[in-house]
Coordinates of C-alpha atoms (C1' of nucleotides) in Angstrom, one line a residue:
Chain A
M1 CA -1.3 23.2 113.4
N2 CA -2.7 20.6 115.6
E3 CA -5.7 18.7 114.3
I4 CA -6.4 16.4 117.1
S5 CA -9.8 16.2 118.5
P6 CA -11.2 13.8 121.1
K7 CA -13.7 12.5 118.6
R8 CA -11.0 11.1 116.3
G9 CA -9.8 8.5 118.8
P10 CA -11.5 5.4 117.5
E11 CA -10.8 6.5 114.0
T12 CA -7.1 6.7 114.6
R13 CA -7.2 3.3 116.2
Q14 CA -9.0 1.9 113.2
H15 CA -6.4 3.3 110.9
L16 CA -3.7 1.7 113.0
L17 CA -5.4 -1.6 112.9
E18 CA -6.0 -1.5 109.1
F19 CA -2.4 -0.6 108.3
A20 CA -1.0 -3.1 110.8
A21 CA -3.2 -5.9 109.4
Q22 CA -1.8 -5.2 105.9
S23 CA 1.8 -5.0 107.1
V24 CA 1.5 -8.2 109.3
L25 CA 0.1 -10.2 106.3
A26 CA 2.9 -8.9 104.1
K27 CA 5.9 -9.4 106.3
G28 CA 4.8 -10.9 109.6
F29 CA 4.2 -9.5 113.0
A30 CA 7.8 -9.2 114.2
A31 CA 8.9 -7.2 111.1
T32 CA 5.9 -4.9 111.5
S33 CA 7.4 -2.0 113.4
I34 CA 5.6 0.5 115.5
D35 CA 7.6 3.2 113.8
E36 CA 6.1 2.4 110.4
L37 CA 2.6 2.3 111.7
I38 CA 2.8 5.7 113.4
A39 CA 4.4 7.1 110.3
A40 CA 1.6 5.8 108.1
V41 CA -1.1 7.1 110.4
G42 CA 0.6 10.3 111.3
I43 CA 0.9 10.1 115.1
T44 CA 3.8 9.8 117.4
K45 CA 5.0 6.8 119.4
S46 CA 3.4 8.1 122.5
G47 CA 0.1 8.2 120.6
F48 CA 0.5 4.6 119.7
F49 CA 1.0 3.6 123.3
Y50 CA -2.0 5.6 124.3
H51 CA -4.1 3.2 122.1
F52 CA -2.3 0.0 122.8
K53 CA -0.4 -0.6 126.0
N54 CA 2.2 -2.8 124.2
K55 CA 2.7 -4.6 120.9
N56 CA 1.0 -7.7 122.1
E57 CA -2.2 -5.7 122.7
L58 CA -2.1 -4.7 119.1
A59 CA -1.7 -8.3 118.1
R60 CA -4.7 -9.2 120.1
A61 CA -6.9 -6.4 118.8
L62 CA -5.9 -7.2 115.2
L63 CA -6.9 -10.9 115.6
Q64 CA -10.1 -10.1 117.4
R65 CA -11.1 -7.7 114.7
Y66 CA -10.3 -10.3 112.0
I67 CA -12.2 -13.0 113.7
D68 CA -15.3 -10.8 114.2
D69 CA -15.3 -9.7 110.6
E70 CA -15.0 -13.2 109.3
E71 CA -17.8 -14.4 111.6
A72 CA -20.1 -11.7 110.4
L73 CA -19.3 -12.4 106.8
L74 CA -20.1 -16.1 107.2
D75 CA -23.2 -15.4 109.1
D76 CA -24.5 -13.2 106.4
L77 CA -23.5 -15.5 103.6
F78 CA -25.2 -18.6 104.8
R79 CA -28.2 -16.7 106.0
R80 CA -28.6 -15.4 102.5
G81 CA -28.1 -18.9 101.1
D82 CA -30.8 -20.3 103.5
E83 CA -33.2 -17.5 102.5
L84 CA -33.1 -18.8 98.9
H85 CA -33.8 -22.4 99.9
E86 CA -35.8 -24.1 102.6
D87 CA -33.5 -27.1 102.3
P88 CA -30.4 -27.1 104.5
L89 CA -28.3 -28.8 101.9
H90 CA -29.2 -26.6 99.0
G91 CA -29.1 -23.5 101.2
F92 CA -25.5 -24.5 102.1
L93 CA -24.5 -25.2 98.5
V94 CA -25.8 -21.7 97.5
G95 CA -23.9 -20.2 100.4
L96 CA -20.7 -21.9 99.3
K97 CA -21.2 -20.7 95.7
M98 CA -21.7 -17.1 96.9
F99 CA -18.6 -17.5 99.1
A100 CA -16.6 -18.6 96.0
E101 CA -17.9 -15.7 94.0
M102 CA -17.1 -13.3 96.7
M103 CA -13.5 -14.6 96.8
Q104 CA -13.3 -14.4 93.1
D105 CA -14.5 -10.8 93.1
L106 CA -11.7 -9.5 95.4
P107 CA -9.7 -7.3 93.1
N108 CA -6.3 -8.5 94.3
G109 CA -7.3 -11.8 95.7
H110 CA -7.7 -12.5 99.4
P111 CA -5.3 -10.4 101.5
G112 CA -4.5 -13.4 103.8
C113 CA -5.7 -15.1 106.9
L114 CA -4.5 -13.7 110.2
V115 CA -5.1 -17.0 112.0
A116 CA -2.7 -18.7 109.6
S117 CA -0.2 -15.9 109.8
Y118 CA -0.2 -16.0 113.6
C119 CA 0.0 -19.8 113.5
Y120 CA 3.4 -19.6 111.8
Q121 CA 4.6 -17.1 114.4
E122 CA 2.9 -18.4 117.5
N123 CA 6.0 -18.0 119.7
L124 CA 5.7 -14.2 119.4
F125 CA 2.4 -14.1 121.2
D126 CA 1.0 -14.4 124.6
R127 CA -1.1 -17.4 125.7
D128 CA -4.3 -15.5 125.4
V129 CA -3.7 -14.5 121.7
R130 CA -2.9 -18.2 120.9
E131 CA -6.1 -19.3 122.6
L132 CA -8.1 -16.8 120.7
N133 CA -6.7 -18.3 117.5
T134 CA -7.6 -21.8 118.6
E135 CA -11.2 -20.7 119.6
A136 CA -11.7 -19.1 116.2
V137 CA -10.9 -22.4 114.4
L138 CA -13.1 -24.3 116.8
Q139 CA -16.0 -22.0 116.1
W140 CA -15.7 -22.6 112.4
R141 CA -15.6 -26.4 113.1
Q142 CA -18.8 -26.1 115.2
R143 CA -20.6 -23.9 112.7
F144 CA -20.1 -26.4 109.8
R145 CA -20.4 -29.4 112.0
E146 CA -23.9 -28.3 113.0
R147 CA -24.8 -27.6 109.4
F148 CA -23.7 -31.1 108.3
D149 CA -25.6 -32.7 111.1
L150 CA -28.7 -30.8 110.0
I151 CA -28.2 -31.8 106.4
A152 CA -27.6 -35.5 107.3
E153 CA -31.0 -35.6 109.0
R154 CA -32.6 -35.2 105.6
Y155 CA -29.9 -36.6 103.4
P156 CA -28.2 -39.7 104.8
P157 CA -24.7 -39.5 103.4
K158 CA -23.9 -41.9 100.5
I159 CA -20.3 -42.2 101.7
P160 CA -19.3 -42.7 105.3
V161 CA -17.8 -39.4 106.5
D162 CA -16.4 -37.9 109.7
F163 CA -18.4 -34.7 110.0
D164 CA -15.9 -33.0 112.2
A165 CA -13.2 -33.6 109.7
L166 CA -15.5 -32.4 106.9
A167 CA -16.3 -29.3 108.9
D168 CA -12.5 -28.7 109.4
M169 CA -12.1 -29.2 105.7
V170 CA -13.8 -25.8 105.1
S171 CA -11.1 -24.0 107.2
V172 CA -8.4 -26.2 105.7
L173 CA -9.4 -25.4 102.1
V174 CA -9.8 -21.7 102.8
D175 CA -6.5 -21.3 104.6
G176 CA -4.7 -23.6 102.2
G177 CA -6.4 -22.0 99.2
I178 CA -5.3 -18.5 100.3
I179 CA -1.7 -19.7 100.6
I180 CA -1.6 -21.4 97.2
S181 CA -3.4 -18.4 95.6
K182 CA -0.9 -16.0 97.2
V183 CA 2.2 -18.1 96.3
L184 CA 1.0 -18.5 92.6
R185 CA -0.3 -15.0 92.5
D186 CA -3.5 -16.6 91.0
K187 CA -6.6 -15.4 92.7
E188 CA -8.7 -18.1 91.0
V189 CA -7.2 -20.9 93.1
L190 CA -9.2 -20.1 96.2
P191 CA -12.6 -19.9 94.6
K192 CA -11.9 -23.0 92.6
Q193 CA -11.1 -24.9 95.8
I194 CA -14.3 -23.7 97.4
M195 CA -16.2 -25.0 94.4
L196 CA -14.4 -28.3 94.7
L197 CA -15.5 -28.6 98.2
R198 CA -19.0 -27.7 97.1
D199 CA -18.9 -30.6 94.6
Y200 CA -17.6 -32.9 97.3
V201 CA -20.4 -32.0 99.7
R202 CA -23.0 -32.5 97.0
V203 CA -21.6 -35.9 96.1
I204 CA -21.5 -37.0 99.7
F205 CA -25.1 -36.2 100.4
L206 CA -26.6 -36.7 96.9
G207 CA -24.3 -39.1 95.2
T208 CA -22.9 -38.9 91.7
Chain B
M1 CA 40.8 -24.6 123.4
N2 CA 39.7 -24.4 119.8
E3 CA 37.9 -27.4 118.5
I4 CA 37.3 -26.3 114.9
S5 CA 38.3 -28.5 112.1
P6 CA 37.9 -28.0 108.4
K7 CA 35.9 -31.2 108.2
R8 CA 33.1 -29.9 110.3
G9 CA 32.0 -27.2 107.9
P10 CA 29.1 -28.9 106.3
E11 CA 28.1 -30.4 109.6
T12 CA 27.9 -26.9 111.2
R13 CA 26.0 -25.6 108.2
Q14 CA 23.5 -28.5 108.6
H15 CA 23.1 -27.7 112.3
L16 CA 22.5 -24.0 111.5
L17 CA 19.8 -25.0 108.9
E18 CA 18.1 -27.4 111.2
F19 CA 17.9 -25.0 114.1
A20 CA 16.9 -22.1 111.9
A21 CA 14.1 -24.2 110.3
Q22 CA 12.7 -24.9 113.7
S23 CA 12.9 -21.3 114.8
V24 CA 11.5 -19.9 111.6
L25 CA 8.5 -22.2 111.9
A26 CA 7.9 -21.2 115.5
K27 CA 8.2 -17.4 115.3
G28 CA 8.8 -16.4 111.8
F29 CA 11.9 -15.5 109.8
A30 CA 12.3 -11.9 111.0
A31 CA 12.2 -12.9 114.7
T32 CA 14.7 -15.6 114.1
S33 CA 17.9 -13.9 115.2
I34 CA 21.3 -14.8 114.0
D35 CA 22.4 -14.5 117.6
E36 CA 20.2 -17.3 118.8
L37 CA 21.3 -19.5 115.9
I38 CA 25.0 -19.1 116.6
A39 CA 24.4 -19.6 120.3
A40 CA 22.6 -22.9 119.6
V41 CA 25.3 -24.1 117.3
G42 CA 28.2 -22.8 119.2
I43 CA 30.0 -20.5 116.7
T44 CA 30.4 -16.8 116.5
K45 CA 28.6 -14.3 114.3
S46 CA 31.5 -14.2 111.9
G47 CA 31.2 -17.9 111.6
F48 CA 27.7 -17.6 110.5
F49 CA 28.6 -15.1 107.8
Y50 CA 31.2 -17.5 106.6
H51 CA 28.5 -20.0 105.8
F52 CA 25.8 -17.6 104.6
K53 CA 26.7 -14.2 103.1
N54 CA 23.6 -12.7 104.6
K55 CA 20.3 -13.6 106.1
N56 CA 18.6 -13.8 102.8
E57 CA 21.0 -16.6 101.8
L58 CA 20.0 -18.5 104.8
A59 CA 16.4 -18.1 103.8
R60 CA 17.2 -19.4 100.4
A61 CA 19.1 -22.4 101.6
L62 CA 16.4 -23.2 104.1
L63 CA 13.7 -23.2 101.5
Q64 CA 15.7 -25.1 99.0
R65 CA 16.5 -27.8 101.5
Y66 CA 12.8 -28.0 102.5
I67 CA 11.7 -28.3 98.9
D68 CA 14.2 -31.0 98.1
D69 CA 13.3 -33.0 101.1
E70 CA 9.6 -32.9 100.4
E71 CA 10.1 -33.8 96.7
A72 CA 12.2 -36.8 97.7
L73 CA 9.5 -37.8 100.2
L74 CA 6.7 -37.7 97.7
D75 CA 8.8 -39.5 95.0
D76 CA 9.5 -42.3 97.4
L77 CA 5.9 -42.5 98.7
F78 CA 4.1 -42.7 95.4
R79 CA 6.8 -45.0 93.9
R80 CA 6.1 -47.4 96.7
G81 CA 2.4 -47.0 96.2
D82 CA 2.9 -47.9 92.5
E83 CA 5.0 -50.9 93.3
L84 CA 2.0 -52.4 95.1
H85 CA -0.4 -51.8 92.3
E86 CA -0.2 -51.9 88.5
D87 CA -3.1 -49.5 88.4
P88 CA -2.4 -45.8 88.5
L89 CA -5.5 -45.0 90.5
H90 CA -5.0 -47.7 93.2
G91 CA -1.3 -47.0 93.4
F92 CA -2.1 -43.4 94.0
L93 CA -4.7 -44.3 96.7
V94 CA -2.2 -46.4 98.4
G95 CA 0.3 -43.6 98.2
L96 CA -2.1 -41.2 99.8
K97 CA -2.9 -43.7 102.6
M98 CA 0.8 -44.1 103.3
F99 CA 1.1 -40.3 103.3
A100 CA -1.6 -40.0 105.8
E101 CA -0.1 -42.7 108.0
M102 CA 3.3 -41.0 107.8
M103 CA 1.8 -37.7 109.0
Q104 CA 0.0 -39.5 111.8
D105 CA 3.2 -41.1 113.0
L106 CA 5.0 -37.8 113.4
P107 CA 5.4 -37.6 117.2
N108 CA 4.5 -33.9 117.5
G109 CA 2.6 -33.5 114.3
H110 CA 4.0 -31.8 111.3
P111 CA 6.5 -29.1 112.2
G112 CA 5.1 -26.8 109.5
C113 CA 5.5 -25.9 105.9
L114 CA 8.2 -23.4 105.0
V115 CA 6.4 -22.5 101.8
A116 CA 3.4 -21.4 103.8
S117 CA 5.5 -19.6 106.4
Y118 CA 7.4 -17.7 103.7
C119 CA 4.1 -16.9 102.0
Y120 CA 3.0 -14.9 105.0
Q121 CA 6.3 -13.0 105.2
E122 CA 7.0 -12.6 101.5
N123 CA 8.1 -9.0 101.8
L124 CA 11.1 -10.1 103.8
F125 CA 12.6 -12.0 100.9
D126 CA 14.3 -11.4 97.6
R127 CA 12.6 -12.0 94.3
D128 CA 14.5 -15.3 93.8
V129 CA 13.3 -16.7 97.1
R130 CA 9.8 -15.9 96.2
E131 CA 10.1 -17.5 92.8
L132 CA 11.6 -20.6 94.4
N133 CA 8.4 -20.7 96.5
T134 CA 6.2 -20.4 93.4
E135 CA 8.1 -23.0 91.5
A136 CA 7.7 -25.5 94.4
V137 CA 4.0 -25.1 94.3
L138 CA 3.9 -25.4 90.5
Q139 CA 5.9 -28.6 90.8
W140 CA 3.4 -30.1 93.1
R141 CA 0.6 -29.1 90.7
Q142 CA 2.4 -30.7 87.8
R143 CA 3.1 -33.9 89.7
F144 CA -0.5 -34.5 90.6
R145 CA -1.9 -33.2 87.4
E146 CA 0.1 -35.8 85.5
R147 CA -1.1 -38.5 87.8
F148 CA -4.8 -37.5 87.4
D149 CA -4.4 -37.4 83.6
L150 CA -3.0 -40.9 83.8
I151 CA -5.8 -42.2 86.0
A152 CA -8.4 -40.6 83.8
E153 CA -7.2 -42.6 80.8
R154 CA -8.4 -45.7 82.5
Y155 CA -11.1 -44.3 84.7
P156 CA -13.2 -41.6 83.0
P157 CA -14.3 -39.3 85.9
K158 CA -17.9 -39.8 87.1
I159 CA -18.0 -36.1 88.0
P160 CA -16.7 -33.3 85.8
V161 CA -13.5 -32.0 87.5
D162 CA -10.8 -29.5 86.7
F163 CA -7.7 -31.6 87.1
D164 CA -5.4 -28.6 87.8
A165 CA -7.7 -27.5 90.6
L166 CA -7.8 -31.1 91.9
A167 CA -4.0 -31.2 91.8
D168 CA -3.8 -28.0 93.7
M169 CA -6.1 -29.5 96.2
V170 CA -3.3 -31.7 97.4
S171 CA -1.1 -28.7 98.3
V172 CA -4.1 -26.8 99.6
L173 CA -5.1 -29.6 102.0
V174 CA -1.6 -30.3 103.2
D175 CA -0.9 -26.6 103.9
G176 CA -4.3 -26.0 105.3
G177 CA -4.2 -29.2 107.3
I178 CA -0.9 -28.3 108.8
I179 CA -2.3 -25.0 109.9
I180 CA -5.4 -26.3 111.5
S181 CA -3.5 -29.1 113.1
K182 CA -1.1 -26.6 114.6
V183 CA -3.7 -24.2 115.8
L184 CA -5.8 -26.9 117.4
R185 CA -2.7 -28.7 118.6
D186 CA -4.4 -31.9 117.2
K187 CA -2.1 -33.9 115.0
E188 CA -4.9 -36.0 113.7
V189 CA -6.4 -33.2 111.6
L190 CA -3.8 -33.4 108.8
P191 CA -4.0 -37.1 108.3
K192 CA -7.8 -37.0 108.4
Q193 CA -7.8 -34.3 105.7
I194 CA -5.5 -36.4 103.5
M195 CA -7.9 -39.4 103.9
L196 CA -10.8 -37.1 103.0
L197 CA -9.0 -36.2 99.8
R198 CA -8.4 -39.9 99.2
D199 CA -12.1 -40.6 99.5
Y200 CA -12.8 -37.7 97.2
V201 CA -10.4 -39.0 94.5
R202 CA -11.9 -42.4 94.8
V203 CA -15.5 -41.2 94.4
I204 CA -14.5 -39.0 91.4
F205 CA -13.0 -41.9 89.5
L206 CA -15.0 -44.8 90.8
G207 CA -18.3 -43.3 91.9
T208 CA -20.1 -44.0 95.2
Chain C
dG1 C1' 55.2 -25.5 103.8
dC2 C1' 51.4 -23.6 101.5
dA3 C1' 46.5 -23.4 100.2
dG4 C1' 42.1 -23.9 101.6
dT5 C1' 38.6 -24.5 105.1
dA6 C1' 36.4 -23.0 108.9
dG7 C1' 36.3 -20.3 111.6
dT8 C1' 37.6 -16.0 115.8
dG9 C1' 37.8 -11.1 117.5
dT10 C1' 36.7 -6.5 117.4
dA11 C1' 34.5 -2.6 116.1
dC12 C1' 30.8 -0.2 114.5
dC13 C1' 26.0 1.6 113.2
dA14 C1' 21.0 2.1 112.7
dT15 C1' 16.7 0.6 114.2
dA16 C1' 13.3 -1.4 117.4
dG17 C1' 10.7 -2.0 121.5
dG18 C1' 9.8 0.0 125.5
dT19 C1' 9.5 3.4 129.6
dA20 C1' 8.9 7.8 131.9
dT21 C1' 7.3 12.2 132.4
dA22 C1' 5.5 16.5 131.4
dG23 C1' 2.8 19.3 128.5
dT24 C1' -1.1 20.5 125.0
dT25 C1' -5.6 20.9 122.5
dA26 C1' -10.3 20.4 121.8
dA27 C1' -14.7 18.8 123.0
dT28 C1' -18.0 17.9 126.7
dC29 C1' -20.5 18.0 130.9
dG30 C1' -22.5 20.1 134.9
Chain D
dC1 C1' -17.7 29.2 132.9
dG2 C1' -14.8 26.0 134.7
dA3 C1' -13.2 21.4 135.3
dT4 C1' -12.6 17.1 133.4
dT5 C1' -11.4 13.8 129.9
dA6 C1' -9.8 12.0 125.4
dA7 C1' -6.4 12.1 122.5
dC8 C1' -2.7 13.1 121.8
dT9 C1' 2.8 15.7 121.3
dA10 C1' 7.7 16.4 122.9
dT11 C1' 11.8 14.9 124.8
dA12 C1' 14.8 11.9 126.7
dC13 C1' 16.6 7.6 127.6
dC14 C1' 17.9 2.5 127.8
dT15 C1' 18.9 -2.0 126.0
dA16 C1' 19.0 -5.4 122.6
dT17 C1' 19.3 -6.8 117.8
dG18 C1' 20.4 -7.2 113.0
dG19 C1' 23.8 -6.6 110.0
dT20 C1' 28.3 -5.3 107.9
dA21 C1' 33.4 -5.1 107.5
dC22 C1' 37.8 -6.6 108.0
dA23 C1' 41.8 -8.5 109.8
dC24 C1' 43.5 -12.5 111.9
dT25 C1' 44.2 -17.7 113.1
dA26 C1' 44.2 -22.7 113.6
dC27 C1' 43.9 -27.0 111.7
dT28 C1' 44.3 -30.3 107.7
dG29 C1' 45.6 -32.4 103.5
dC30 C1' 48.5 -32.4 99.8

DNA sequence: GCAGTAGTGTACCATAGGTATAGTTAATCG
DNA sequence: CGATTAACTATACCTATGGTACACTACTGC
């Protein structure tokens, strides 16, 4: 009657993380109970504490997984954009378009951003989790900042722009777009915002 | 030893709401305990349930208060902008600038948006609270949509733009900007995003 | 002196997070 | 083959918290 096997460890952990992520995005971290997680995955409370020494460790693992996934996604996206264009501007514009299409093709819209979720519950977490969150946003800033610097070498901006602010605008539009999409239950909002950003970037570097 | 007086009712309620808003924005609604609220305000649990028949009623009152405050703020802001300019475009640009300045002058940055907070904990709330949230966002859309229609009568856009999406962009940038500001603990992010939006609006209707 | 407002006091219950400890099963490695 | 390790189960227990219910009270204005 017991189906455990040493091989299934990482698999169980993954299930826990998946289910926890869903629950956290739906009702927040505090309201996500260990009991419901273990019920969903089919293990006992002891099993849970075998995988995570406490709830904060779960929070940490959740966030780390989310950040890694998003980073891989963006890497892939803009690498593919650049493969289609020598030019850093047009490669970026293609990447943004693919990003918008990807967001549009999500069947139920974007499930939510853990960084944003944690941000509105920051007092629940240890310092290290909060710092992880901060670093994630700074990485996005750096990624896009570098891209805009590269673009500006070839295309001097037609409008004076603070590139750090413009780089942050990507994170801002994604996080804000997810929220407005969710609240309106309209999955088109997020991709439309990304396309607006794309138009803005184009007009900054190419003019009207 | 008892200092209660019938006059202090609304005052106590306001204190509860204020403290609850702070706490909800810091750790989420579920983790905001009634016990801490009554401890902060100095009443008993029964006293709390005299003011709010349950926790969901508190959520509702909090959100309603937040929405009303924000609406009044925007009304005032753009009315003042329009007083300085006959022109709907330049009045709006002035309003946006004042908005950015106002956000910059907040000593500790924006405390957070309840709509966004609730959005990431929606399963905790009744249908009516969620609908209140949706309506709030739709009101912002309508407000700015109307403004852009008005502007477009005099200034045909130099770039093709979906005005509903552009109207949503205000909410998106504010909510996203608050999040990135909070996560980076940099209160400049939000005002800078508003100024970026301002530049965008200008370039759309006036060109580079 | 009575109604209404703004509470207090007490009792109660289910659930949650967390700790501790001992035992079990199945694969793996030497 | 035997020992070790990974991945759990079982049981028990503790404290805090959210939330509900209901009876009672003190002050205030009319």
